[in-house]
Coordinates of C-alpha atoms and ligand atoms in Angstrom, one line a residue:
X1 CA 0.0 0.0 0.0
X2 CA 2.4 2.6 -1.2
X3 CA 2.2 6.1 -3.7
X4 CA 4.8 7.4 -5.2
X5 CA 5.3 10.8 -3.9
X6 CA 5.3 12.5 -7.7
X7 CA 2.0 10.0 -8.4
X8 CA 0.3 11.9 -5.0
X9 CA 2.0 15.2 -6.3
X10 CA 0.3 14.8 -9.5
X11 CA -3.2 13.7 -8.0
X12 CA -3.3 16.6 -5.7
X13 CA -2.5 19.3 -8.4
X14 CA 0.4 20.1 -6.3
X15 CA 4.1 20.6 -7.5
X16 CA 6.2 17.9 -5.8
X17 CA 8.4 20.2 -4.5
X18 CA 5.9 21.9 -2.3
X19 CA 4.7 18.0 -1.3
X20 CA 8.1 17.4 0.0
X21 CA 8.6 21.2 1.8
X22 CA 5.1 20.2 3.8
X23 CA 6.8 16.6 4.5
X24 CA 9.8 18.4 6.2
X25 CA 7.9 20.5 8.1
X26 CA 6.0 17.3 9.1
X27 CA 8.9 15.9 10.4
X28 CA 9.7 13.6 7.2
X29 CA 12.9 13.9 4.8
X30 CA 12.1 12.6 1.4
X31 CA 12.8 13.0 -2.0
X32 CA 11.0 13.5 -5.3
X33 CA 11.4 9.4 -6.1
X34 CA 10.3 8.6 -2.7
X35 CA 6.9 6.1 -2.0
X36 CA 5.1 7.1 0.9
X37 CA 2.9 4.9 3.1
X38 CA -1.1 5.0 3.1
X39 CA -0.3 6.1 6.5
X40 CA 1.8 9.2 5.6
X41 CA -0.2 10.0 2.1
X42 CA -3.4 10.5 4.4
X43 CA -1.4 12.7 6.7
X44 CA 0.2 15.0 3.9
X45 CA -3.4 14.9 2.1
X46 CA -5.1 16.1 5.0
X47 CA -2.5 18.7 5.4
X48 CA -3.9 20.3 1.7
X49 CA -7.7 19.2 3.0
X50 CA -7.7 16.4 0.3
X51 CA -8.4 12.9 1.5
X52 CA -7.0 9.5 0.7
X53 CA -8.8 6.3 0.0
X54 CA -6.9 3.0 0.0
X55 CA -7.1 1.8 -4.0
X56 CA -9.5 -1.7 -4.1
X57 CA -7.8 -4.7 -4.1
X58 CA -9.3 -7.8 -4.8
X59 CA -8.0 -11.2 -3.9
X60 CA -9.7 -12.9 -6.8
X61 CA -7.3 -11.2 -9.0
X62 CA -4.7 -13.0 -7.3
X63 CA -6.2 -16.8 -6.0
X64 CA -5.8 -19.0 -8.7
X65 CA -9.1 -19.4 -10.5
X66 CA -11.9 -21.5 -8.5
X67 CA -13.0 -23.8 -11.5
X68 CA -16.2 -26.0 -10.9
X69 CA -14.7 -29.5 -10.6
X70 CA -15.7 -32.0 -13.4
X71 CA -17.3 -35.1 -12.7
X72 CA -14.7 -37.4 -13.6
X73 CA -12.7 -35.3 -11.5
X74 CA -14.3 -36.1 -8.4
X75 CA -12.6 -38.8 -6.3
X76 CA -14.3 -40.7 -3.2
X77 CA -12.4 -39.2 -0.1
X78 CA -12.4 -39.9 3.8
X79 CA -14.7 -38.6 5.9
X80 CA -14.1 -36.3 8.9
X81 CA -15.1 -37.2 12.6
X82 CA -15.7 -35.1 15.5
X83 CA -16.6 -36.9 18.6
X84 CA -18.9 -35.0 21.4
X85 CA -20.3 -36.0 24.1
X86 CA -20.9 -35.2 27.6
X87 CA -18.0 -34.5 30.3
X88 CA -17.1 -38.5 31.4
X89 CA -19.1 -40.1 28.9
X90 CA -15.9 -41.5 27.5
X91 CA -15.0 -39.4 24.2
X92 CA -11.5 -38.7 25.2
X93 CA -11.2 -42.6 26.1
X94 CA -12.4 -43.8 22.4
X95 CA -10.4 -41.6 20.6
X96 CA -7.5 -43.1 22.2
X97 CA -9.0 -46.8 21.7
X98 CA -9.3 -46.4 17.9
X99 CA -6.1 -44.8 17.4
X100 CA -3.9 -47.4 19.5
X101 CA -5.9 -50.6 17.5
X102 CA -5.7 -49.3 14.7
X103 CA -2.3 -48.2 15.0
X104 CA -1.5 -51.9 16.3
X105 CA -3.2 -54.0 13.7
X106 CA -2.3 -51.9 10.8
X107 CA 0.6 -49.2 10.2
X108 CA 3.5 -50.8 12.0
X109 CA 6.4 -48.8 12.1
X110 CA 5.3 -44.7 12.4
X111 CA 4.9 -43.8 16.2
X112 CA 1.5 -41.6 16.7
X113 CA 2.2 -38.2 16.8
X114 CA -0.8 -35.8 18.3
X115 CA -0.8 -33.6 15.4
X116 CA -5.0 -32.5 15.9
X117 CA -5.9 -35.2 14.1
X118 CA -5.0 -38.8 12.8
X119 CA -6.5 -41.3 10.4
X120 CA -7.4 -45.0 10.9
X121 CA -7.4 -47.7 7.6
X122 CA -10.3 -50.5 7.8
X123 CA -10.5 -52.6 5.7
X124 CA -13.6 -51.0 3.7
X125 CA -12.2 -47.4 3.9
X126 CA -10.0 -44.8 6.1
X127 CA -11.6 -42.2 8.5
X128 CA -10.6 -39.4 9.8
X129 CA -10.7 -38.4 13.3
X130 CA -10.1 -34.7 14.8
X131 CA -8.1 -35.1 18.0
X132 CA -10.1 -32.4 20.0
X133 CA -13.1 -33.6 21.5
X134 CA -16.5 -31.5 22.4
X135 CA -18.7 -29.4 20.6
X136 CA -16.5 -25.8 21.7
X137 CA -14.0 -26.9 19.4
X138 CA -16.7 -27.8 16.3
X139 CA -18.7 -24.3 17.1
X140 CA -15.7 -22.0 17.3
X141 CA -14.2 -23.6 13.9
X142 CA -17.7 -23.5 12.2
X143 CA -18.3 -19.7 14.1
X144 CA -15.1 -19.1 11.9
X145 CA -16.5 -20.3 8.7
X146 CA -14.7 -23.5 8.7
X147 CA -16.8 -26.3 8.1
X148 CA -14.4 -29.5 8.4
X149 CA -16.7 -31.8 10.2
X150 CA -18.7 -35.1 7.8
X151 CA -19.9 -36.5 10.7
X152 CA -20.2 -36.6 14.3
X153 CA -20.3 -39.1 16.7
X154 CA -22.1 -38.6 19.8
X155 CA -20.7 -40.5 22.6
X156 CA -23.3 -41.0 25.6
X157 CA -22.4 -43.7 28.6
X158 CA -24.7 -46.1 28.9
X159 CA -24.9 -46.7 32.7
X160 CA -25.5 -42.1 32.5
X161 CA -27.7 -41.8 29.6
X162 CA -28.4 -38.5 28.0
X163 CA -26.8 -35.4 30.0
X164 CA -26.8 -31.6 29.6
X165 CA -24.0 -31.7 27.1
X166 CA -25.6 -34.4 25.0
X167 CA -28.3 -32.3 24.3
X168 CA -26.1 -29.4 23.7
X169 CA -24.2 -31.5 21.2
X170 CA -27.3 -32.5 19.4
X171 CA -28.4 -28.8 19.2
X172 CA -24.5 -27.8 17.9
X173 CA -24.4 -31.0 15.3
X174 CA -28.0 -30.0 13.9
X175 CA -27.2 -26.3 13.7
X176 CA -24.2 -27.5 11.1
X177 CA -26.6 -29.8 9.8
X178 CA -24.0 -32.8 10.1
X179 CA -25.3 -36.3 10.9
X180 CA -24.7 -38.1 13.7
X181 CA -23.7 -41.5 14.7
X182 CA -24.8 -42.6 18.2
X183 CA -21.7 -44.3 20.1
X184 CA -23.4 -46.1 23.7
X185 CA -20.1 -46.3 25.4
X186 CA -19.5 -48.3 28.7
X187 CA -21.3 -51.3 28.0
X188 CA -19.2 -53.6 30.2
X189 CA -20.8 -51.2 33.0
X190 CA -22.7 -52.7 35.6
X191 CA -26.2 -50.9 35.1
X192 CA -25.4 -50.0 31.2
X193 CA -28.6 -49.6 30.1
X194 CA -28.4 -48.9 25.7
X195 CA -32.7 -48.9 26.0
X196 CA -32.8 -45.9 28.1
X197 CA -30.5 -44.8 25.8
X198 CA -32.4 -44.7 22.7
X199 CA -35.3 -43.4 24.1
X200 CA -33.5 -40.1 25.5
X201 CA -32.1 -39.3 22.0
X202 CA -35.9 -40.6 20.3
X203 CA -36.6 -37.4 22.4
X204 CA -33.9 -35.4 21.0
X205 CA -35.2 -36.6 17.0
X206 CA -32.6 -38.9 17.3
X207 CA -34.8 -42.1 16.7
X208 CA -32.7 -45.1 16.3
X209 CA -33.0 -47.4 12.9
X210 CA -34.5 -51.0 14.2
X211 CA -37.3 -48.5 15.6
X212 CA -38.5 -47.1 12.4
X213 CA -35.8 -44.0 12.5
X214 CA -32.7 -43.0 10.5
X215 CA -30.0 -42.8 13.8
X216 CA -27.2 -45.6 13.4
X217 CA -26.1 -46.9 17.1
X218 CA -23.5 -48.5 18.4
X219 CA -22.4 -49.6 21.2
X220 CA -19.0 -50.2 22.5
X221 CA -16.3 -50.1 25.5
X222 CA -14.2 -47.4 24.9
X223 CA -12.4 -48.9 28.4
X224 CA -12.1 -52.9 27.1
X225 CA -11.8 -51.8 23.3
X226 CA -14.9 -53.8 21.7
X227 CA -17.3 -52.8 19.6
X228 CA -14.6 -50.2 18.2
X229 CA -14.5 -52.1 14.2
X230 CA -18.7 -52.1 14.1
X231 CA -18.6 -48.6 15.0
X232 CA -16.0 -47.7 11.7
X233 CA -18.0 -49.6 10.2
X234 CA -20.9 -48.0 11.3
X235 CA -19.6 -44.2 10.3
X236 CA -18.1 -45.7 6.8
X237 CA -22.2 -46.8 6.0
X238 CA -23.0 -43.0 7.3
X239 CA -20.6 -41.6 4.9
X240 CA -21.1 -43.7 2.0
X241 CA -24.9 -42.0 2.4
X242 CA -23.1 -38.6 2.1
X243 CA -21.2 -39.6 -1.0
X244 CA -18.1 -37.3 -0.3
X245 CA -15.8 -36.6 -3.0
X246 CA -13.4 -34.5 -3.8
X247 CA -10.3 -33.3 -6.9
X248 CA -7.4 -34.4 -5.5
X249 CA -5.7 -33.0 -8.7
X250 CA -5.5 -29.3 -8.2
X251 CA -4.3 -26.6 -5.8
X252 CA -4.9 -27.8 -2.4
X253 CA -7.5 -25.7 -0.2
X254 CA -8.3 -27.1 3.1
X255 CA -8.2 -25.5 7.0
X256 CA -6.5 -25.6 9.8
X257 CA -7.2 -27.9 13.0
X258 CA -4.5 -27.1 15.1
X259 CA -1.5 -24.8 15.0
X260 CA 1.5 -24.4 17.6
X261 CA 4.8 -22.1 18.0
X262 CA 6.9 -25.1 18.1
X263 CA 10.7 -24.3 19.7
X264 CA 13.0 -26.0 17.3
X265 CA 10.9 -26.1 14.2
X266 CA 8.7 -22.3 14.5
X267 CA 4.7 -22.2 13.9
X268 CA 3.5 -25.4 12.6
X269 CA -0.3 -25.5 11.5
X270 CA -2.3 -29.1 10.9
X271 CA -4.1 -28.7 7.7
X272 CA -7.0 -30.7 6.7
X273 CA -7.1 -30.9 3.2
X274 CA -10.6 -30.1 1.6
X275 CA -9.4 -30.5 -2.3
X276 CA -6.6 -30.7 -4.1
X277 CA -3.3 -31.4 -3.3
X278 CA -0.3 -29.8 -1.4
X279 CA 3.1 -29.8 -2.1
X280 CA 6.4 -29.1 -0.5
X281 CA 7.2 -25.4 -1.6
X282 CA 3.8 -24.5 -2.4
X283 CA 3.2 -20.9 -1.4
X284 CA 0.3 -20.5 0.4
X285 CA -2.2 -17.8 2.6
X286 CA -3.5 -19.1 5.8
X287 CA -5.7 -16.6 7.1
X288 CA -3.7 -13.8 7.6
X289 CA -0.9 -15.3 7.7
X290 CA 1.4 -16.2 4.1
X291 CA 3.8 -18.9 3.9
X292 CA 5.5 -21.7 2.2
X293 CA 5.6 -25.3 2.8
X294 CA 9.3 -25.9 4.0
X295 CA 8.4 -29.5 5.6
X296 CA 5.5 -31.7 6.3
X297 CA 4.6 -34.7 8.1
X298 CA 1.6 -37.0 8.4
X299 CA 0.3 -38.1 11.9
X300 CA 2.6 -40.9 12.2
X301 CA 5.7 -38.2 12.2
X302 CA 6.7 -39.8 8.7
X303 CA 8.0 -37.3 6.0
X304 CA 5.8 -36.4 3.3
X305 CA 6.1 -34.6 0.3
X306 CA 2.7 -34.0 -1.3
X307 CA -0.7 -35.1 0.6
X308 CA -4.3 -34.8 -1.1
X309 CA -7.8 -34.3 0.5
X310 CA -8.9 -35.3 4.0
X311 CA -5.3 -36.6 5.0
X312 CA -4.4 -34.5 8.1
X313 CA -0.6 -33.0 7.5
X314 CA 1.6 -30.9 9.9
X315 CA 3.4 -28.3 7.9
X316 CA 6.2 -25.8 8.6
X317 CA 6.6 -22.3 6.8
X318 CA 4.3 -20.6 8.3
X319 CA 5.2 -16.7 8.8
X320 CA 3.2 -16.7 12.1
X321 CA 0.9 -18.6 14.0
X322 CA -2.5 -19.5 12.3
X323 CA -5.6 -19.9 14.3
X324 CA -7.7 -23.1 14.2
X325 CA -10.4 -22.3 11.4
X326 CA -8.5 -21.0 9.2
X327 CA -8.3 -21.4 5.3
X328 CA -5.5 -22.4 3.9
X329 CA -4.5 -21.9 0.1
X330 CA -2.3 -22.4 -2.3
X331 CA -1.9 -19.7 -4.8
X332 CA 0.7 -18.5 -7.5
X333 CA 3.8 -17.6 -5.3
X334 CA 5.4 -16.2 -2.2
X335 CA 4.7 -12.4 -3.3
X336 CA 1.5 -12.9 -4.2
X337 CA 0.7 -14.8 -0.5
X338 CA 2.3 -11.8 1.2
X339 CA -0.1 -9.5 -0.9
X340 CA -3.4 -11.2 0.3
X341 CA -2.0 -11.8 3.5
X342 CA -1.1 -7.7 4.0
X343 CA -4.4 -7.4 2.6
X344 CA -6.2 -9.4 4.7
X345 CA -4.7 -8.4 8.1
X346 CA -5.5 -4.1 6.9
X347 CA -8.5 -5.2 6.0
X348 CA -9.3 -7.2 9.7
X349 CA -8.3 -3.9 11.1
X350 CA -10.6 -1.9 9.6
X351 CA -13.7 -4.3 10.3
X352 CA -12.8 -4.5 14.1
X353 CA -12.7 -0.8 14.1
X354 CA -16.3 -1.3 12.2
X355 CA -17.8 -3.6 14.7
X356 CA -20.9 -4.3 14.5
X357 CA -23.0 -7.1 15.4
X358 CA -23.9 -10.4 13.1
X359 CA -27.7 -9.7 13.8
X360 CA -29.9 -7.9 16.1
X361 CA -33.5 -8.3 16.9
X362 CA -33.2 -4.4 15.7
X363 CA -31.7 -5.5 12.3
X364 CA -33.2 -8.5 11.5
X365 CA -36.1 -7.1 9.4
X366 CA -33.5 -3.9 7.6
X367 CA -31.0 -6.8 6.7
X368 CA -33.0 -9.6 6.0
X369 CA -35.6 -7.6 3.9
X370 CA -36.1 -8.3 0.8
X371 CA -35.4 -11.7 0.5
X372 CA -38.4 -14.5 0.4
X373 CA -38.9 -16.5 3.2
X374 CA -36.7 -15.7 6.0
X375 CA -35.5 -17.5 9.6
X376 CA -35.1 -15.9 12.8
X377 CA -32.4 -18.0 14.9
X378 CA -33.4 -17.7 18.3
X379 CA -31.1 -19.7 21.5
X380 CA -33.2 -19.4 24.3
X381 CA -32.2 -20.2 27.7
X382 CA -34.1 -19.9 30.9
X383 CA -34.4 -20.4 34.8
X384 CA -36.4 -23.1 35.0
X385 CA -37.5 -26.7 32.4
X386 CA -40.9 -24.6 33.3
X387 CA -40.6 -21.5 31.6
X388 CA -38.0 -23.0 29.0
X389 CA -41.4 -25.0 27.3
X390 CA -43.7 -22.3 28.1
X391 CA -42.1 -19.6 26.4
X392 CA -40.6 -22.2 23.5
X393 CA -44.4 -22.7 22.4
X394 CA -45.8 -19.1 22.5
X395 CA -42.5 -18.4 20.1
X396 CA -43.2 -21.3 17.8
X397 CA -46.7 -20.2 17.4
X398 CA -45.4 -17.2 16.0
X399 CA -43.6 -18.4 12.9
X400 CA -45.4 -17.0 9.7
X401 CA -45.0 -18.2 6.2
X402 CA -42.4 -15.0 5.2
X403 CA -40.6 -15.5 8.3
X404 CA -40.0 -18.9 10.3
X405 CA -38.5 -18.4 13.9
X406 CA -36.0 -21.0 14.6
X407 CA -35.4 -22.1 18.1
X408 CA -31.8 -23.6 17.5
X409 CA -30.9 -24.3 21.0
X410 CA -33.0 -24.3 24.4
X411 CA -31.7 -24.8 28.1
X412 CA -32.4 -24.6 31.4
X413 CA -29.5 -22.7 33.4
X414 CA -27.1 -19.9 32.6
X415 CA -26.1 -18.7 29.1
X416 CA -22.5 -20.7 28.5
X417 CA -19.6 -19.4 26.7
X418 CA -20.8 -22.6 24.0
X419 CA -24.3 -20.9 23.6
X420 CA -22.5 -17.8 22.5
X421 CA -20.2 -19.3 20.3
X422 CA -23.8 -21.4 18.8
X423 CA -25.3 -18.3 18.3
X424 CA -22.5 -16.5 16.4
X425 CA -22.1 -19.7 14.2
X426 CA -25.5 -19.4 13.4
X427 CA -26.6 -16.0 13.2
X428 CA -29.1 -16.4 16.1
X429 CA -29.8 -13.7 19.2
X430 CA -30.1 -15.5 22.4
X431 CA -32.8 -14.6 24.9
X432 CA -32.4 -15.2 28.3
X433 CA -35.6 -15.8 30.2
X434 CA -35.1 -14.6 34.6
X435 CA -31.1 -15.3 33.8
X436 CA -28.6 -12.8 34.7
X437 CA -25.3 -12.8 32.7
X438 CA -21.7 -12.2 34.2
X439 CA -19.7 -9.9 32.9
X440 CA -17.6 -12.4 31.3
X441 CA -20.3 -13.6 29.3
X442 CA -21.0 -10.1 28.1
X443 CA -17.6 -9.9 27.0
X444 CA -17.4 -13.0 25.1
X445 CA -20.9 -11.6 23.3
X446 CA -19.7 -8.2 22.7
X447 CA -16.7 -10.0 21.0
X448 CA -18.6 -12.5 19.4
X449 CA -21.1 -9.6 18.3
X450 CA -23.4 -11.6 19.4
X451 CA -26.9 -9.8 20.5
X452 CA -28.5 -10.9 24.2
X453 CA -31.8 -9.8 25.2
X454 CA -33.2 -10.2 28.4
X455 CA -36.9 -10.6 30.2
X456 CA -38.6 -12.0 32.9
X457 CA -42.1 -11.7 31.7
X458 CA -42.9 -13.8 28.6
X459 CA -45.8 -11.8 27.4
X460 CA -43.3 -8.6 27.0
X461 CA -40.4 -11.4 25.2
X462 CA -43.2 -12.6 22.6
X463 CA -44.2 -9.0 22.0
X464 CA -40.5 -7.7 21.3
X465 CA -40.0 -11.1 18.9
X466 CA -43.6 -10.1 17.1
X467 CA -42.7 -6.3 16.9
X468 CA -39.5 -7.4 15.2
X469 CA -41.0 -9.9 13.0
X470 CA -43.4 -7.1 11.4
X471 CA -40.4 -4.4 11.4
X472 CA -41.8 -2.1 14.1
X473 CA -39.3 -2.7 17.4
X474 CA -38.3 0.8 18.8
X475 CA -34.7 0.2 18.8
X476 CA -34.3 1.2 22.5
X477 CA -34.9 -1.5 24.3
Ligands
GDP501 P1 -14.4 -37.6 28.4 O1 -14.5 -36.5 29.4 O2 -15.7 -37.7 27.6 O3 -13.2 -37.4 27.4 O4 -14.2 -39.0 29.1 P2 -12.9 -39.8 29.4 O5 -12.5 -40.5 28.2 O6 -11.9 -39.0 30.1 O7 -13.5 -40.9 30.4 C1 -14.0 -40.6 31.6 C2 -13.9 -41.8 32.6 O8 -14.7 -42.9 32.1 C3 -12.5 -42.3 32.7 O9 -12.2 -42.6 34.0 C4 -12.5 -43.5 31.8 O10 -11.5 -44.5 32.2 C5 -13.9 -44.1 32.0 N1 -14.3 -44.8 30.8 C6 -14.2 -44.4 29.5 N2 -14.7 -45.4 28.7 C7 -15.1 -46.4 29.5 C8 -15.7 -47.7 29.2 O11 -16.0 -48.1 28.1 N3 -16.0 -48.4 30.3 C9 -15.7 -48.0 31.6 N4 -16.0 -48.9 32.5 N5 -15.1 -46.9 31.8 C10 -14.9 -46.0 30.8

């Protein structure tokens, strides 16, 4: 983001000699062939009352061209797992089960390295498995447009049954509209009871196949390993229902699941590649971050040079530390990363000085208008199971044919750091019904720009939700 100081000069209708006596008395030595920074062309502008406007850049002119994938192009890929589950139902415990049979019975010879994810072979396919558990993890990635997840499996203890969590994992898994795969863990329990199971998630719309619905279940022992092949089995069937394919033979594009400062080796990001391929000394963007690929590994610590779609690979060359949810892409060359990347990060700046938030009650009707049938995302929590019902009824009653209100979430119990992070993925306003937030919540919404309201009387909640609905809420509330 530079001008040369004769280009400015000329803009301005001012003799570059009197440009440069106004920079000295600014403070600045330069010369007639000097460039000046956006920073200093908006200083020396304002000094003659003109004002500077960055020039548009567009990364499309840069990003090698997205071309719609033929066909025959299209190869079958892995899919990608994300276990959830309640705290001590056991999803920490299977991950660990899969990886060290599989390891055992079929890749002799790498050690597993925790790299944020790893991949198992069966003998009808490989799967994928992200290493960090719980639906935070999913929400904050998808919050950051990163949708990485095929399919989650939703691990619930059978001697427990369904818990607070479970239902908030449903909620999170149907908000990304991923399918789930019921995992009953601890079956050599004493009082495991899979039945109870099944009807607690029949509850949730999670009916199970051999009663009439569409849920696969499984049920294993995370603790004495069984049941682990049916269950791959199990999420291979899911996925061959999704039909996931993707080009192997182009740049790769894919996002990152995990990224460390790493002492010996700098910042090292795990990318899961989405399509294409990537390639040792492929120049890439990461967010806001450039790079290129110096080394990479796959999750046995092995040496790789190249890696195609759904294979989780650590890679070094990064010029700082990514963030988990970020994109990652190949493109033309080094320069041209650095230029997105410079981009990118001026551009972030100016938004956060921008803030504003995703949606409010206030805005829904301005933004939304115009469009045909529209959804209003509520997450509603509340004091009391009570009230939670009560107040979820009068709001379905209110869905018209233009515009459908959407309770994606309900809970008894204070608004959670997760609900926020929900909401933000979604585009929903929470309402909290005779629930008081603390102050860290508010921070977490006001940098989430998510919007909260707040009531304790429901007729006065369903009138601000109609008033919105038909464009008429005073915005002062
Ligand atoms: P997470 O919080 O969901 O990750 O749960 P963990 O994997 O940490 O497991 C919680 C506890 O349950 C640990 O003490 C595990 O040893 C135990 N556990 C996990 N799976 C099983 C199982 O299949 N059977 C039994 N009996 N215990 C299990």
């Amino acid at each position: 983001d530079t001008i040369r100081l004769t280009d400015l000069a000329h803009q301005m209708g001012i003799k570059a000699q009197d440009l440069i006596k106004k920079l000295f008395s600014l403070g600045v030595m330069a010369t007639i062939n000097q460039s000046l920074d956006f920073d200093t062309a908006l200083l020396l502008a304002a000094e003659f009352k003109y004002e500077v406007e960055r020039a548009g850049f567009s990364e499309d002119d840069f990003l090698l061209p997205k071309e719609a994938d033929k066909a025959e192009d299209l190869k079958p890929r892995p899919p990608v797992v994300t276990i959830m589950g309640h705290v001590d139902h056991g999803k920490t415990s299977l991950l660990d089960a899969i990886r060290s049979t599989s390891v055992a019975s079929g890749e002799a010879g790498g050690i597993t390295q925790h790299i944020g994810a790893y991949h198992v072979a069966t003998s009808r396919g490989e799967i994928v498995f992200l290493d960090t558990p719980g639906h935070e993890a999913f929400t904050t990635m998808r919050a950051r447009g990163a949708k990485v997840t095929d399919i989650v499996v939703l691990v619930v203890a059978a001697d427990d049954g369904v818990m607070e969590q479970t239902k908030e994992a449903v909620s999170h898994s149907k908000a990304a509209g991923v399918p789930i795969v019921v995992a009953v863990n601890k079956m050599d329990k004493e009082g495991a009871d899979p039945d109870r199971v099944k009807r607690e998630l029949s509850d949730l719309g999670l009916m199970p196949e051999d009663w009439g619905g569409d849920t696969i279940f499984a049920h294993v022992s995370a603790k004495k390993r069984e049941g682990l092949d049916e269950l791959l089995e199990l999420i291979l069937l899911q996925a061959e229902v999704l039909d996931l394919k993707a080009n192997p033979d182009k740049p790769g594009r894919g996002h990152i699941v995990e990224a460390k400062l790493d002492k010996g080796r700098g910042p090292v990001g795990t990318v899961l590649i989405q399509e294409g391929q990537i390639t040792q000394g492929d120049a890439f963007v990461c967010g806001m971050i450039s790079g290129k690929v110096r080394a990479m590994f796959d999750d046995q610590g092995r040496q790789i040079k190249t890696a195609g779609p759904a294979i989780p690979t650590e890679i070094q060359g990064f010029e700082g530390i990514p963030e988990a949810g970020d994109e990652f892409v190949i493109v033309k060359d080094e320069k041209v990363a650095r230029k997105i990347a410079e981009d990118r990060r001026v551009k972030h700046r100016d938004k956060e000085l921008a803030k504003e938030s995703k949606v409010t009650l206030e805005s829904f009707l301005a933004t939304k208008a115009g469009e045909e049938a529209q959804n209003l995302n509520l997450l509603l929590k509340a004091d009391v199971q009570g009230s939670l019902e009560a107040i979820s009824e009068a709001l379905r009653k209110l869905s018209t044919d233009e515009i459908k209100i959407v309770l994606i979430h309900g809970g008894a119990g204070a608004i959670t750091e997760s609900d926020i992070l929900l909401a933000s993925a979604s585009n929903a306003i929470i309402i909290g019904f005779n629930i008081r937030p603390t102050a860290k919540i508010k921070e977490v919404a006001e940098q989430e720009k998510v919007d909260i309201r707040f009531y304790d009387i429901i007729y006065k909640l369903v009138d601000d939700i109609k008033a919105a609905m038909s464009g008429m809420l005073s915005p002062d509330i």
